[in-house]
Coordinates of N, CA and C in Angstrom, one line a residue:
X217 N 0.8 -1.2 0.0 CA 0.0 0.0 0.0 C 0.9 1.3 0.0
X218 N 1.9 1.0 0.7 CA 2.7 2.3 0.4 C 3.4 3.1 -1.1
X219 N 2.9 1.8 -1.9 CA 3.6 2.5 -3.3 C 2.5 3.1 -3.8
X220 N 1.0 3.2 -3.2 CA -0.2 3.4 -3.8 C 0.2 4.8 -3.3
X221 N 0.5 4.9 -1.8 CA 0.4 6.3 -1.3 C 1.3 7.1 -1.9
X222 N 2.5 6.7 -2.3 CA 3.6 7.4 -3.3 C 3.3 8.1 -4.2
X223 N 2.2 6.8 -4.8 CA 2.7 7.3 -6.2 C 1.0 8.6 -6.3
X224 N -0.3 8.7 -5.1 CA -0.7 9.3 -5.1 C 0.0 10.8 -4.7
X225 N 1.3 10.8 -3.8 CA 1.6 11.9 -3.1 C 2.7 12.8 -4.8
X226 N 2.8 11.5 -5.3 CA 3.6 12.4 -6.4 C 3.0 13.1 -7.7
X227 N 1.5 12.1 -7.9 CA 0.0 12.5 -9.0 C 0.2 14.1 -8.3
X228 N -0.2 14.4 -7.2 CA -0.9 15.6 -6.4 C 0.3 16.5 -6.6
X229 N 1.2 16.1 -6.4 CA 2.2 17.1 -6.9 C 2.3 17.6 -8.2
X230 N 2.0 17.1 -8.9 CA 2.0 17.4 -10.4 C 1.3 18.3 -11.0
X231 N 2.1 19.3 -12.1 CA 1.3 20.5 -13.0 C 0.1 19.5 -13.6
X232 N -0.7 20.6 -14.2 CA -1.7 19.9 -14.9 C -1.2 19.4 -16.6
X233 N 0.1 20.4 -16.9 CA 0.9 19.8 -18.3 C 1.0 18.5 -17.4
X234 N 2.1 18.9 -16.5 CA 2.7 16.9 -16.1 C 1.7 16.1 -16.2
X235 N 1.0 16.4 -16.0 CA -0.4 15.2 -15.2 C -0.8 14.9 -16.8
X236 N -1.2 15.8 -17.6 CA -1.4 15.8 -19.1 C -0.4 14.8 -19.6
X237 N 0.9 14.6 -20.0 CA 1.9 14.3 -20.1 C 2.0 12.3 -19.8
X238 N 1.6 12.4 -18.4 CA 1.2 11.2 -17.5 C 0.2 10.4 -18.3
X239 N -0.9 10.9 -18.5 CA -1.8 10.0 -18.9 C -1.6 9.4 -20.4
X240 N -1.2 10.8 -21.2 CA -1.1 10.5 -22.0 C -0.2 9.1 -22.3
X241 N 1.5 9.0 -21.5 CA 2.6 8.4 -21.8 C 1.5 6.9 -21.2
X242 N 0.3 7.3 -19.9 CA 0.2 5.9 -19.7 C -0.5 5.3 -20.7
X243 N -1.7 5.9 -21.2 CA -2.8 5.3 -22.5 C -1.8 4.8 -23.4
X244 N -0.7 4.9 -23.9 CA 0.0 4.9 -24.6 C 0.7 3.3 -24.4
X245 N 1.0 3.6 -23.4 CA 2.0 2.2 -22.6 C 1.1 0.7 -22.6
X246 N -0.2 1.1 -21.9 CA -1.1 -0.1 -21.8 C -2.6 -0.1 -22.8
X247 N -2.2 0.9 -23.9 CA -3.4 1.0 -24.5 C -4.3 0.8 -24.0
X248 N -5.0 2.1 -23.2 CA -6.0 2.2 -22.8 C -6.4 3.7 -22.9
X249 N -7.4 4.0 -22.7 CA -8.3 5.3 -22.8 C -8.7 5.8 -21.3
X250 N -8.1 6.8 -20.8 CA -8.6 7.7 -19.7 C -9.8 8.2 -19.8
X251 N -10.5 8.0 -20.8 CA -12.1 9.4 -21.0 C -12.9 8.8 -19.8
X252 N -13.4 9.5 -19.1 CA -14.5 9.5 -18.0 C -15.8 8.6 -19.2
X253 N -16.2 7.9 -18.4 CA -17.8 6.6 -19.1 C -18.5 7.9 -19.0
X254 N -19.4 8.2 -19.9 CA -20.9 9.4 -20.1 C -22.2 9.0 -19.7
X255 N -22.6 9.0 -18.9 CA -23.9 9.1 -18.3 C -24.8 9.2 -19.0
X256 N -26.1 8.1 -18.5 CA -26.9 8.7 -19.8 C -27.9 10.0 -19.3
X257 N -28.2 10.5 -17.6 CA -28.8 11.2 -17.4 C -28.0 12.6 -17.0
X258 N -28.8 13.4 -16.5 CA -28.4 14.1 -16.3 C -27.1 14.3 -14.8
X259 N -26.7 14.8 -14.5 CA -25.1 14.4 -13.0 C -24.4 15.6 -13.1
X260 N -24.2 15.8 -11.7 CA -23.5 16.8 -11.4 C -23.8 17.8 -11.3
X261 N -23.5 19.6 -11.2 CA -23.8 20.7 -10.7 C -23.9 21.4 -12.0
X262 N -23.5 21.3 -13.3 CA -23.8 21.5 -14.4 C -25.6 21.3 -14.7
X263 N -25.9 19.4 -14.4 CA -27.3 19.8 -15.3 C -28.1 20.0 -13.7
X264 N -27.7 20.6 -12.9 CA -29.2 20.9 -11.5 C -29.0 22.6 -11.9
X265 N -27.7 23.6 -12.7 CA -27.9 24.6 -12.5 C -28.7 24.6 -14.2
X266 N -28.4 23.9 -15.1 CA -28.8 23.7 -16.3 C -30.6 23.7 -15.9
X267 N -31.0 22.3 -14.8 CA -32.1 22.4 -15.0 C -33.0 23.5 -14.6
X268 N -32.3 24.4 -13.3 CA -32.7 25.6 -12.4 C -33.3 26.7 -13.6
X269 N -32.3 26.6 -15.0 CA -32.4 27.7 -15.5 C -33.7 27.5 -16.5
X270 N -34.0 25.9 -16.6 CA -35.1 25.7 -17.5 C -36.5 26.3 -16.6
X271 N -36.2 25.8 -15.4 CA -38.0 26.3 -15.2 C -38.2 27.5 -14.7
X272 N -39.7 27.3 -15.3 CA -40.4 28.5 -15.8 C -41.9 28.8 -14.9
X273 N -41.7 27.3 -14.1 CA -42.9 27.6 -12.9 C -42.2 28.1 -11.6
X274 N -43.1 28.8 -10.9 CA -42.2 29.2 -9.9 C -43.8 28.9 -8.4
X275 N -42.9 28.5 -6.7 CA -44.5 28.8 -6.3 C -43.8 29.7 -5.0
X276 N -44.4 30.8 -4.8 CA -44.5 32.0 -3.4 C -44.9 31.2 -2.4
X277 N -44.0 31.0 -1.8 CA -44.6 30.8 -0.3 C -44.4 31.6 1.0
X278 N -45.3 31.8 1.3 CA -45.3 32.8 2.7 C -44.5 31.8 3.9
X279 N -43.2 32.1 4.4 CA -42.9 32.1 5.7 C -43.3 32.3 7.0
X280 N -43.6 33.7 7.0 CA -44.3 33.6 8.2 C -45.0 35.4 7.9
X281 N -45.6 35.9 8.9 CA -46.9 37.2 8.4 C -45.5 38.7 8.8
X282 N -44.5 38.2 10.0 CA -43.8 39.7 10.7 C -44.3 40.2 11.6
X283 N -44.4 41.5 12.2 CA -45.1 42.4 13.0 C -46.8 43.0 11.9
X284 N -46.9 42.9 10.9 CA -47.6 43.9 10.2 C -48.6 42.8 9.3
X285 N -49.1 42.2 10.3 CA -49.8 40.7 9.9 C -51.1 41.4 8.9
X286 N -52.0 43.0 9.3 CA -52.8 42.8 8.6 C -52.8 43.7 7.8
X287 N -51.4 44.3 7.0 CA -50.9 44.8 5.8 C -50.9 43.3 5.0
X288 N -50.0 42.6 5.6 CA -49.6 40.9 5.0 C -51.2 40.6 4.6
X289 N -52.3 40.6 5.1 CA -53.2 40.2 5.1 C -54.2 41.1 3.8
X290 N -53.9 42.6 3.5 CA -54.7 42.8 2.8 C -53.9 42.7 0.9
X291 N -52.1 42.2 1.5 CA -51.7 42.1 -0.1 C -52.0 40.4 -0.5
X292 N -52.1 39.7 0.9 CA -52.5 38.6 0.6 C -54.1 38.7 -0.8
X293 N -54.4 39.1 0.1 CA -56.0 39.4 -1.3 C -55.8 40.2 -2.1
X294 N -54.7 41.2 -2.2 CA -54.7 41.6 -3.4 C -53.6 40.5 -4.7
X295 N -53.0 39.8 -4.4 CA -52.3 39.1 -5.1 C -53.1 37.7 -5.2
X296 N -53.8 37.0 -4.4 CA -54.6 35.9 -4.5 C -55.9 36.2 -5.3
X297 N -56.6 36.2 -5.9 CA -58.2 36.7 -6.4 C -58.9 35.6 -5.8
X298 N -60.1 36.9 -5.4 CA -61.1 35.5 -5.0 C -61.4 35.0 -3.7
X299 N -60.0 35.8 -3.0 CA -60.1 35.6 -1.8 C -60.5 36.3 -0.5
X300 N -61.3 35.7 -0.2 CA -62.1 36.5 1.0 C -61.2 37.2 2.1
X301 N -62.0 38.1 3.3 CA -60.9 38.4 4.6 C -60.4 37.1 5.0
X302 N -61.3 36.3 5.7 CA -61.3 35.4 6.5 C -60.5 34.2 6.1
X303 N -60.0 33.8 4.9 CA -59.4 33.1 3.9 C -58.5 33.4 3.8
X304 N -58.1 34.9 3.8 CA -56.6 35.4 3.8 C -55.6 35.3 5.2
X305 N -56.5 35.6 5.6 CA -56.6 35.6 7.6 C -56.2 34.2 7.8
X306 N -56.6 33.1 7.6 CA -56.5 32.0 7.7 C -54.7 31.3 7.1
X307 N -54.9 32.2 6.0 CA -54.1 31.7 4.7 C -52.3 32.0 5.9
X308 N -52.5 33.5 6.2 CA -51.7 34.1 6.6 C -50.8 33.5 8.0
X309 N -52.2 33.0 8.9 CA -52.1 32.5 10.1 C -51.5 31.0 10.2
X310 N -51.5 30.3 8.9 CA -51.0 29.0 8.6 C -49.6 29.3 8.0
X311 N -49.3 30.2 8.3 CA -47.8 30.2 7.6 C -46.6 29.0 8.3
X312 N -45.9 28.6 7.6 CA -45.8 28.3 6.0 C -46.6 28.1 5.3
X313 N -46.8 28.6 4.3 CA -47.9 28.0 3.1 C -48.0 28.7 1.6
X314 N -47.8 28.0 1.0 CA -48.1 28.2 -0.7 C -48.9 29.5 -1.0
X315 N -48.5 30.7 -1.2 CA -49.6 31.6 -1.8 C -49.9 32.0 -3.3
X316 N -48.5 31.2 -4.1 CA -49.0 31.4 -5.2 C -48.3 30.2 -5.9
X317 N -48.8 29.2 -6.7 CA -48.3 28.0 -7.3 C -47.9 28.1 -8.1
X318 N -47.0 27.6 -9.7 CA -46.7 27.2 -11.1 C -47.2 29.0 -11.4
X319 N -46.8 29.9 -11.2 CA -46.7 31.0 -11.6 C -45.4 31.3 -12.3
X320 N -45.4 32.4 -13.4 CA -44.1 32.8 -14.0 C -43.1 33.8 -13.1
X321 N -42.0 33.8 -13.2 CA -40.9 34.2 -12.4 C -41.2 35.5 -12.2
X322 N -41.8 36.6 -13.5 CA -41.7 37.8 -13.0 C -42.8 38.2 -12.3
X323 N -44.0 37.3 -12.1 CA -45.0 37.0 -11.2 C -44.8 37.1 -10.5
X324 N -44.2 35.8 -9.7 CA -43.5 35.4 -8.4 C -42.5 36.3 -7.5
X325 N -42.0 37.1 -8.5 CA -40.7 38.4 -8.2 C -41.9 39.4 -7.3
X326 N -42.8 39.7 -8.5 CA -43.6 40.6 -8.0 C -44.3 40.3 -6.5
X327 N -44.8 38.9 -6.7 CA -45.5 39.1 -5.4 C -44.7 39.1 -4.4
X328 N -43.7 38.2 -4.6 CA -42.7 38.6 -3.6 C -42.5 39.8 -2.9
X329 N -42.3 40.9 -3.6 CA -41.7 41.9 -3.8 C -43.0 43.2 -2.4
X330 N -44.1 42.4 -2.9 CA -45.4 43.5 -2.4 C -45.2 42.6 -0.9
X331 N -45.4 41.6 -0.8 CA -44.9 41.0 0.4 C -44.1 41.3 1.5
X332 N -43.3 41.3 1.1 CA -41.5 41.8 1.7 C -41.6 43.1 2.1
X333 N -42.7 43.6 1.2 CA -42.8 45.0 1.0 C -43.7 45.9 2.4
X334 N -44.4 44.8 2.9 CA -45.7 44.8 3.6 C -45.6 44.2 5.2
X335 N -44.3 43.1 4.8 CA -43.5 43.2 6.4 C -43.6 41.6 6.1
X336 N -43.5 40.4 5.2 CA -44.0 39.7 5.6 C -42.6 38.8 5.0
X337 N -42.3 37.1 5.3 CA -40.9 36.9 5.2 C -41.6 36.2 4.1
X338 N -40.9 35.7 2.6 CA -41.1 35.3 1.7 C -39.9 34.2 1.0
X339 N -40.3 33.5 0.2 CA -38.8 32.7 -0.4 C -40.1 32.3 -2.3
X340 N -39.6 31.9 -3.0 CA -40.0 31.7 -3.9 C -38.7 30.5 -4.7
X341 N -40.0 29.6 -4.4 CA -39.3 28.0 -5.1 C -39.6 27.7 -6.5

């Protein structure tokens, strides 16, 4: 095991030419191929920021209401339609919870925005 450790302590040493140089002289020696096997799905921090950038639903969820629960409570109805006092009241008082689902991002910005605006803690997933 100690020639393993060697010969790792002297890889780590190595420029990235050397290291270039290395593989190459080994593929060469034992005819073999260094390429990394290709996945057939997606892996790694490339396709989760790849897929980040694809979507296009977005959902608001209320954290929690703040000090200024019934500011929070009257943008709650103005960004929800439809929605009664007592519904928003409710909506507000359950926090955590979903206030806006599969909405578009500058949607979601926005309500955000009136939110935050009004005293109330927000995230948008």
């Amino acid at each position: 095991m100690a020639n393993v450790d060697e010969l790792l302590e002297t890889i780590g040493g190595m420029t990235l030419l050397e290291l270039s140089e290395f593989v190459k002289a080994f593929e060469d020696k034992f005819d073999v191929k260094a390429a990394a096997p290709v996945a057939a799905g997606p892996a790694g921090p490339a396709a989760v920021v790849e897929a980040a950038e694809e979507q296009d639903e977005f959902d608001v969820i209320l954290e929690g209401a703040g000090d200024k629960k019934i500011q929070v409570i009257k943008v709650v109805r103005e960004i929800v339609s439809g929605l009664g006092l007592k519904e928003a009241k409710d909506l507000v008082e359950g926090a955590p919870k979903a206030i806006l689902e599969k909405v578009a991002k500058d949607a979601a910005e926005a309500a955000k925005a009136k939110l935050e605006e009004a005293g109330a803690k927000v995230s948008v997933k």
